[in-house]
mmCIF file of C-alpha atoms in Angstrom:
data_model
loop_
_atom_site.group_PDB
_atom_site.id
_atom_site.type_symbol
_atom_site.label_atom_id
_atom_site.label_comp_id
_atom_site.label_asym_id
_atom_site.label_seq_id
_atom_site.Cartn_x
_atom_site.Cartn_y
_atom_site.Cartn_z
ATOM 1 C CA UNK A 1 -18.125 1.087 -29.461
ATOM 2 C CA UNK A 2 -19.143 4.377 -29.363
ATOM 3 C CA UNK A 3 -22.306 4.524 -29.092
ATOM 4 C CA UNK A 4 -21.827 2.640 -25.510
ATOM 5 C CA UNK A 5 -19.407 4.781 -23.736
ATOM 6 C CA UNK A 6 -22.113 7.726 -23.282
ATOM 7 C CA UNK A 7 -23.999 5.607 -21.084
ATOM 8 C CA UNK A 8 -20.987 4.007 -19.091
ATOM 9 C CA UNK A 9 -20.030 7.481 -18.108
ATOM 10 C CA UNK A 10 -24.065 8.142 -16.703
ATOM 11 C CA UNK A 11 -24.425 4.863 -14.942
ATOM 12 C CA UNK A 12 -20.920 5.291 -13.436
ATOM 13 C CA UNK A 13 -22.046 8.889 -12.396
ATOM 14 C CA UNK A 14 -25.361 7.430 -11.084
ATOM 15 C CA UNK A 15 -23.028 5.372 -8.828
ATOM 16 C CA UNK A 16 -20.658 8.091 -8.153
ATOM 17 C CA UNK A 17 -23.071 10.942 -6.964
ATOM 18 C CA UNK A 18 -22.732 11.622 -3.612
ATOM 19 C CA UNK A 19 -19.858 8.812 -3.027
ATOM 20 C CA UNK A 20 -16.829 10.261 -0.628
ATOM 21 C CA UNK A 21 -13.184 9.996 -1.761
ATOM 22 C CA UNK A 22 -10.536 8.979 0.528
ATOM 23 C CA UNK A 23 -7.137 9.554 -0.409
ATOM 24 C CA UNK A 24 -4.483 6.759 0.149
ATOM 25 C CA UNK A 25 -1.664 7.940 -0.662
ATOM 26 C CA UNK A 26 1.127 9.564 1.019
ATOM 27 C CA UNK A 27 2.843 13.158 -0.524
ATOM 28 C CA UNK A 28 6.467 12.334 -0.925
ATOM 29 C CA UNK A 29 9.305 14.466 0.248
ATOM 30 C CA UNK A 30 12.586 14.512 0.860
ATOM 31 C CA UNK A 31 13.476 12.974 4.282
ATOM 32 C CA UNK A 32 10.687 11.099 5.068
ATOM 33 C CA UNK A 33 10.541 7.463 6.661
ATOM 34 C CA UNK A 34 12.467 4.699 4.507
ATOM 35 C CA UNK A 35 13.757 1.639 4.525
ATOM 36 C CA UNK A 36 17.222 2.297 6.377
ATOM 37 C CA UNK A 37 19.111 1.097 3.146
ATOM 38 C CA UNK A 38 17.741 3.352 0.488
ATOM 39 C CA UNK A 39 19.249 6.587 -0.077
ATOM 40 C CA UNK A 40 17.341 10.109 0.728
ATOM 41 C CA UNK A 41 15.095 11.631 -2.226
ATOM 42 C CA UNK A 42 17.246 14.512 -3.801
ATOM 43 C CA UNK A 43 15.109 17.148 -5.977
ATOM 44 C CA UNK A 44 16.108 19.372 -8.917
ATOM 45 C CA UNK A 45 14.774 22.054 -10.536
ATOM 46 C CA UNK A 46 16.039 22.471 -13.514
ATOM 47 C CA UNK A 47 13.469 25.375 -14.322
ATOM 48 C CA UNK A 48 11.581 27.396 -12.259
ATOM 49 C CA UNK A 49 8.964 29.814 -12.920
ATOM 50 C CA UNK A 50 9.881 31.542 -9.509
ATOM 51 C CA UNK A 51 13.277 32.873 -11.391
ATOM 52 C CA UNK A 52 11.953 33.847 -14.349
ATOM 53 C CA UNK A 53 11.364 30.803 -16.088
ATOM 54 C CA UNK A 54 9.119 29.976 -18.715
ATOM 55 C CA UNK A 55 7.828 26.923 -16.766
ATOM 56 C CA UNK A 56 9.089 25.008 -14.023
ATOM 57 C CA UNK A 57 10.082 21.371 -14.041
ATOM 58 C CA UNK A 58 11.993 19.282 -11.547
ATOM 59 C CA UNK A 59 14.527 16.103 -11.558
ATOM 60 C CA UNK A 60 13.345 13.713 -8.628
ATOM 61 C CA UNK A 61 15.624 11.158 -8.162
ATOM 62 C CA UNK A 62 14.449 8.514 -5.834
ATOM 63 C CA UNK A 63 14.555 4.596 -5.496
ATOM 64 C CA UNK A 64 10.933 3.108 -6.580
ATOM 65 C CA UNK A 65 10.074 2.001 -2.965
ATOM 66 C CA UNK A 66 9.449 5.510 -1.864
ATOM 67 C CA UNK A 67 6.579 7.213 0.074
ATOM 68 C CA UNK A 68 3.174 5.271 -0.590
ATOM 69 C CA UNK A 69 4.285 2.592 -3.479
ATOM 70 C CA UNK A 70 3.619 -0.563 -4.924
ATOM 71 C CA UNK A 71 5.852 -4.048 -4.869
ATOM 72 C CA UNK A 72 5.168 -6.091 -7.592
ATOM 73 C CA UNK A 73 6.281 -9.797 -7.192
ATOM 74 C CA UNK A 74 10.008 -9.034 -9.504
ATOM 75 C CA UNK A 75 10.505 -7.021 -6.216
ATOM 76 C CA UNK A 76 11.625 -10.058 -4.365
ATOM 77 C CA UNK A 77 11.196 -12.849 -6.750
ATOM 78 C CA UNK A 78 13.327 -14.290 -10.083
ATOM 79 C CA UNK A 79 11.855 -13.738 -12.532
ATOM 80 C CA UNK A 80 8.407 -12.693 -11.407
ATOM 81 C CA UNK A 81 5.563 -9.766 -12.330
ATOM 82 C CA UNK A 82 7.095 -6.626 -13.200
ATOM 83 C CA UNK A 83 5.096 -3.031 -12.681
ATOM 84 C CA UNK A 84 4.446 -2.569 -16.470
ATOM 85 C CA UNK A 85 2.691 -6.575 -16.552
ATOM 86 C CA UNK A 86 0.153 -6.379 -13.657
ATOM 87 C CA UNK A 87 -3.152 -5.570 -15.660
ATOM 88 C CA UNK A 88 -5.370 -2.484 -15.389
ATOM 89 C CA UNK A 89 -7.633 -4.743 -14.805
ATOM 90 C CA UNK A 90 -6.051 -4.800 -10.968
ATOM 91 C CA UNK A 91 -6.034 -1.327 -10.207
ATOM 92 C CA UNK A 92 -9.518 -1.567 -9.435
ATOM 93 C CA UNK A 93 -10.619 -3.486 -6.780
ATOM 94 C CA UNK A 94 -12.759 -4.421 -3.518
ATOM 95 C CA UNK A 95 -11.150 -2.627 -0.496
ATOM 96 C CA UNK A 96 -11.256 -4.807 2.888
ATOM 97 C CA UNK A 97 -10.376 -3.757 5.780
ATOM 98 C CA UNK A 98 -8.542 -5.501 8.869
ATOM 99 C CA UNK A 99 -8.415 -3.297 11.684
ATOM 100 C CA UNK A 100 -5.741 -4.076 14.598
ATOM 101 C CA UNK A 101 -5.079 -0.108 15.749
ATOM 102 C CA UNK A 102 -6.937 -0.993 19.113
ATOM 103 C CA UNK A 103 -4.269 -3.894 19.904
ATOM 104 C CA UNK A 104 -1.576 -2.165 17.774
ATOM 105 C CA UNK A 105 -1.885 0.556 20.306
ATOM 106 C CA UNK A 106 -1.398 -1.346 23.160
ATOM 107 C CA UNK A 107 0.962 -3.420 21.458
ATOM 108 C CA UNK A 108 3.234 -2.174 19.065
ATOM 109 C CA UNK A 109 4.498 -5.482 17.604
ATOM 110 C CA UNK A 110 0.544 -6.685 16.832
ATOM 111 C CA UNK A 111 -0.359 -8.749 14.233
ATOM 112 C CA UNK A 112 -3.456 -9.839 12.969
ATOM 113 C CA UNK A 113 -5.234 -13.403 13.457
ATOM 114 C CA UNK A 114 -7.361 -15.938 11.984
ATOM 115 C CA UNK A 115 -9.831 -14.499 13.937
ATOM 116 C CA UNK A 116 -9.686 -10.810 13.029
ATOM 117 C CA UNK A 117 -10.668 -12.663 9.750
ATOM 118 C CA UNK A 118 -13.293 -14.751 10.858
ATOM 119 C CA UNK A 119 -14.535 -11.104 12.702
ATOM 120 C CA UNK A 120 -14.870 -9.269 9.568
ATOM 121 C CA UNK A 121 -16.761 -12.347 7.124
ATOM 122 C CA UNK A 122 -19.077 -12.797 10.676
ATOM 123 C CA UNK A 123 -20.020 -9.023 10.014
ATOM 124 C CA UNK A 124 -19.290 -8.821 6.217
ATOM 125 C CA UNK A 125 -19.474 -11.931 4.503
ATOM 126 C CA UNK A 126 -16.625 -13.867 2.486
ATOM 127 C CA UNK A 127 -14.310 -11.383 1.240
ATOM 128 C CA UNK A 128 -14.527 -11.080 -2.289
ATOM 129 C CA UNK A 129 -12.251 -13.054 -4.896
ATOM 130 C CA UNK A 130 -9.706 -10.007 -6.116
ATOM 131 C CA UNK A 131 -9.947 -7.901 -3.303
ATOM 132 C CA UNK A 132 -7.526 -5.992 -1.915
ATOM 133 C CA UNK A 133 -6.986 -5.891 1.624
ATOM 134 C CA UNK A 134 -5.335 -3.349 4.042
ATOM 135 C CA UNK A 135 -4.427 -3.638 7.352
ATOM 136 C CA UNK A 136 -5.185 -0.624 9.404
ATOM 137 C CA UNK A 137 -2.767 -0.209 12.253
ATOM 138 C CA UNK A 138 -3.281 3.404 12.907
ATOM 139 C CA UNK A 139 0.818 3.420 12.153
ATOM 140 C CA UNK A 140 0.190 6.236 9.439
ATOM 141 C CA UNK A 141 -0.716 8.451 12.106
ATOM 142 C CA UNK A 142 3.010 8.650 12.938
ATOM 143 C CA UNK A 143 4.240 10.134 9.036
ATOM 144 C CA UNK A 144 6.194 11.634 8.601
ATOM 145 C CA UNK A 145 8.697 11.384 11.522
ATOM 146 C CA UNK A 146 11.073 8.510 10.655
ATOM 147 C CA UNK A 147 12.148 7.600 14.407
ATOM 148 C CA UNK A 148 8.423 7.004 15.657
ATOM 149 C CA UNK A 149 7.921 5.179 11.855
ATOM 150 C CA UNK A 150 10.965 2.775 13.011
ATOM 151 C CA UNK A 151 9.732 2.942 16.882
ATOM 152 C CA UNK A 152 13.530 1.326 17.595
ATOM 153 C CA UNK A 153 14.287 0.124 21.452
ATOM 154 C CA UNK A 154 17.715 1.134 23.320
ATOM 155 C CA UNK A 155 18.963 -2.362 21.529
ATOM 156 C CA UNK A 156 18.047 -0.587 17.941
ATOM 157 C CA UNK A 157 15.289 -3.380 17.578
ATOM 158 C CA UNK A 158 11.767 -1.995 15.717
ATOM 159 C CA UNK A 159 8.890 -2.486 17.224
ATOM 160 C CA UNK A 160 6.104 -1.784 14.437
ATOM 161 C CA UNK A 161 3.132 -4.122 13.351
ATOM 162 C CA UNK A 162 2.762 -6.381 10.893
ATOM 163 C CA UNK A 163 0.971 -9.413 9.061
ATOM 164 C CA UNK A 164 1.187 -12.756 9.956
ATOM 165 C CA UNK A 165 1.641 -15.858 8.063
ATOM 166 C CA UNK A 166 -1.819 -17.180 9.102
ATOM 167 C CA UNK A 167 -3.699 -14.372 7.635
ATOM 168 C CA UNK A 168 -1.604 -13.946 4.503
ATOM 169 C CA UNK A 169 -2.172 -17.821 3.553
ATOM 170 C CA UNK A 170 -5.393 -18.104 4.493
ATOM 171 C CA UNK A 171 -6.415 -14.209 2.018
ATOM 172 C CA UNK A 172 -4.247 -16.063 -1.096
ATOM 173 C CA UNK A 173 -4.828 -19.177 -1.255
ATOM 174 C CA UNK A 174 -8.691 -19.551 0.273
ATOM 175 C CA UNK A 175 -10.168 -15.982 -0.497
ATOM 176 C CA UNK A 176 -7.643 -15.549 -3.118
ATOM 177 C CA UNK A 177 -6.963 -12.293 -2.709
ATOM 178 C CA UNK A 178 -5.257 -10.217 -5.907
ATOM 179 C CA UNK A 179 -3.265 -7.512 -3.357
ATOM 180 C CA UNK A 180 -3.153 -5.651 -0.001
ATOM 181 C CA UNK A 181 -1.280 -3.310 1.721
ATOM 182 C CA UNK A 182 -0.630 -1.711 5.018
ATOM 183 C CA UNK A 183 0.066 1.484 6.876
ATOM 184 C CA UNK A 184 3.894 0.850 8.032
ATOM 185 C CA UNK A 185 6.906 0.692 6.462
ATOM 186 C CA UNK A 186 6.775 -3.207 6.423
ATOM 187 C CA UNK A 187 5.044 -6.472 5.656
ATOM 188 C CA UNK A 188 6.625 -8.058 7.927
ATOM 189 C CA UNK A 189 6.929 -6.574 11.807
ATOM 190 C CA UNK A 190 9.562 -4.833 13.030
ATOM 191 C CA UNK A 191 10.888 -7.768 15.227
ATOM 192 C CA UNK A 192 11.070 -9.920 12.295
ATOM 193 C CA UNK A 193 12.730 -7.328 9.977
ATOM 194 C CA UNK A 194 15.403 -5.677 12.108
ATOM 195 C CA UNK A 195 16.808 -10.081 12.217
ATOM 196 C CA UNK A 196 16.814 -9.259 8.866
ATOM 197 C CA UNK A 197 13.416 -11.039 7.985
ATOM 198 C CA UNK A 198 11.335 -10.657 5.434
ATOM 199 C CA UNK A 199 9.642 -13.654 5.091
ATOM 200 C CA UNK A 200 6.584 -12.381 4.776
ATOM 201 C CA UNK A 201 6.477 -9.897 2.095
ATOM 202 C CA UNK A 202 8.641 -12.482 0.112
ATOM 203 C CA UNK A 203 5.755 -15.522 0.272
ATOM 204 C CA UNK A 204 3.213 -12.403 -1.037
ATOM 205 C CA UNK A 205 4.775 -11.670 -3.891
ATOM 206 C CA UNK A 206 6.283 -15.427 -4.753
ATOM 207 C CA UNK A 207 2.562 -16.273 -4.859
ATOM 208 C CA UNK A 208 2.152 -13.579 -7.658
ATOM 209 C CA UNK A 209 0.820 -10.826 -5.900
ATOM 210 C CA UNK A 210 1.630 -6.918 -5.488
ATOM 211 C CA UNK A 211 1.243 -5.023 -2.551
ATOM 212 C CA UNK A 212 0.651 -1.445 -1.446
ATOM 213 C CA UNK A 213 3.013 0.033 1.517
ATOM 214 C CA UNK A 214 3.052 3.044 3.479
ATOM 215 C CA UNK A 215 -0.627 3.849 3.246
ATOM 216 C CA UNK A 216 -2.380 6.729 4.669
ATOM 217 C CA UNK A 217 -5.984 7.247 5.798
ATOM 218 C CA UNK A 218 -7.188 4.139 6.263
ATOM 219 C CA UNK A 219 -9.031 5.403 9.415
ATOM 220 C CA UNK A 220 -11.049 7.093 7.185
ATOM 221 C CA UNK A 221 -12.690 4.426 4.985
ATOM 222 C CA UNK A 222 -15.029 1.483 6.503
ATOM 223 C CA UNK A 223 -14.135 -1.948 6.514
ATOM 224 C CA UNK A 224 -16.604 -3.369 3.996
ATOM 225 C CA UNK A 225 -18.131 -1.589 0.610
ATOM 226 C CA UNK A 226 -15.473 0.557 -0.438
ATOM 227 C CA UNK A 227 -13.869 0.288 -3.911
ATOM 228 C CA UNK A 228 -9.668 1.074 -4.005
ATOM 229 C CA UNK A 229 -8.077 2.548 -7.501
ATOM 230 C CA UNK A 230 -4.577 2.220 -7.279
ATOM 231 C CA UNK A 231 -1.835 3.550 -9.805
ATOM 232 C CA UNK A 232 1.791 3.821 -10.788
ATOM 233 C CA UNK A 233 4.088 4.885 -13.665
ATOM 234 C CA UNK A 234 4.765 2.197 -16.109
ATOM 235 C CA UNK A 235 8.585 1.494 -15.969
ATOM 236 C CA UNK A 236 9.256 -1.098 -18.341
ATOM 237 C CA UNK A 237 10.609 -3.789 -16.107
ATOM 238 C CA UNK A 238 9.711 -2.152 -13.284
ATOM 239 C CA UNK A 239 10.684 -3.617 -9.437
ATOM 240 C CA UNK A 240 8.455 -0.883 -7.946
ATOM 241 C CA UNK A 241 7.131 2.975 -7.777
ATOM 242 C CA UNK A 242 5.262 5.463 -5.938
ATOM 243 C CA UNK A 243 1.372 5.085 -6.152
ATOM 244 C CA UNK A 244 -1.224 7.075 -6.516
ATOM 245 C CA UNK A 245 -3.722 5.393 -4.409
ATOM 246 C CA UNK A 246 -7.356 6.198 -2.555
ATOM 247 C CA UNK A 247 -10.867 4.813 -2.078
ATOM 248 C CA UNK A 248 -14.412 5.770 -3.003
ATOM 249 C CA UNK A 249 -17.223 4.313 -0.054
#
């Protein structure tokens, strides 16, 4: 076993040489955009080098769904898979990017259609089984302005892009992807979440899939050919946690 490790690293190093690494993660902080029912982050320096202590250590108080974060099935589904049960093999996946950002610029309520997916497959071939599929909307350009991210009208209705059922059903039931992700706060478009309709997120998690919300920098990765790495802490029975996500391409 020991003799195989140097060869594996040499093979991997050759593949990675000259590649681009794109961070798909927002740095979280107090006051950032969040689901309206969640409290804000609080942060306390228990020890502080700047105040004469020998080291710096902070205590963070956050909800699991904070900043760029992972939602496992247990977030919505009783008895669903928890964070500690998601296998590490699912943390390194082919990255597929479905881009509807131009439509979103014209209509913030836009959602993807099967034609968008069919166009991607016409250019790149079938979406690989086990992929992570990210919805590029351009919405992350609004970060970290909470009002711009929520984009509410005078009646308090949020106008933000989201997924569509037809696309999620195709990705999960036909192409058998492992997970999905998006730039906005929610899986469902704002006009749905404004009436407490989270049926699309419920559908994804009920299929035993996980998702990443509040992705960043999807405009910096190609629509096909990249690898995505997603990692997070391992709370026992965890229902969500901030994630660090990046792409190699």
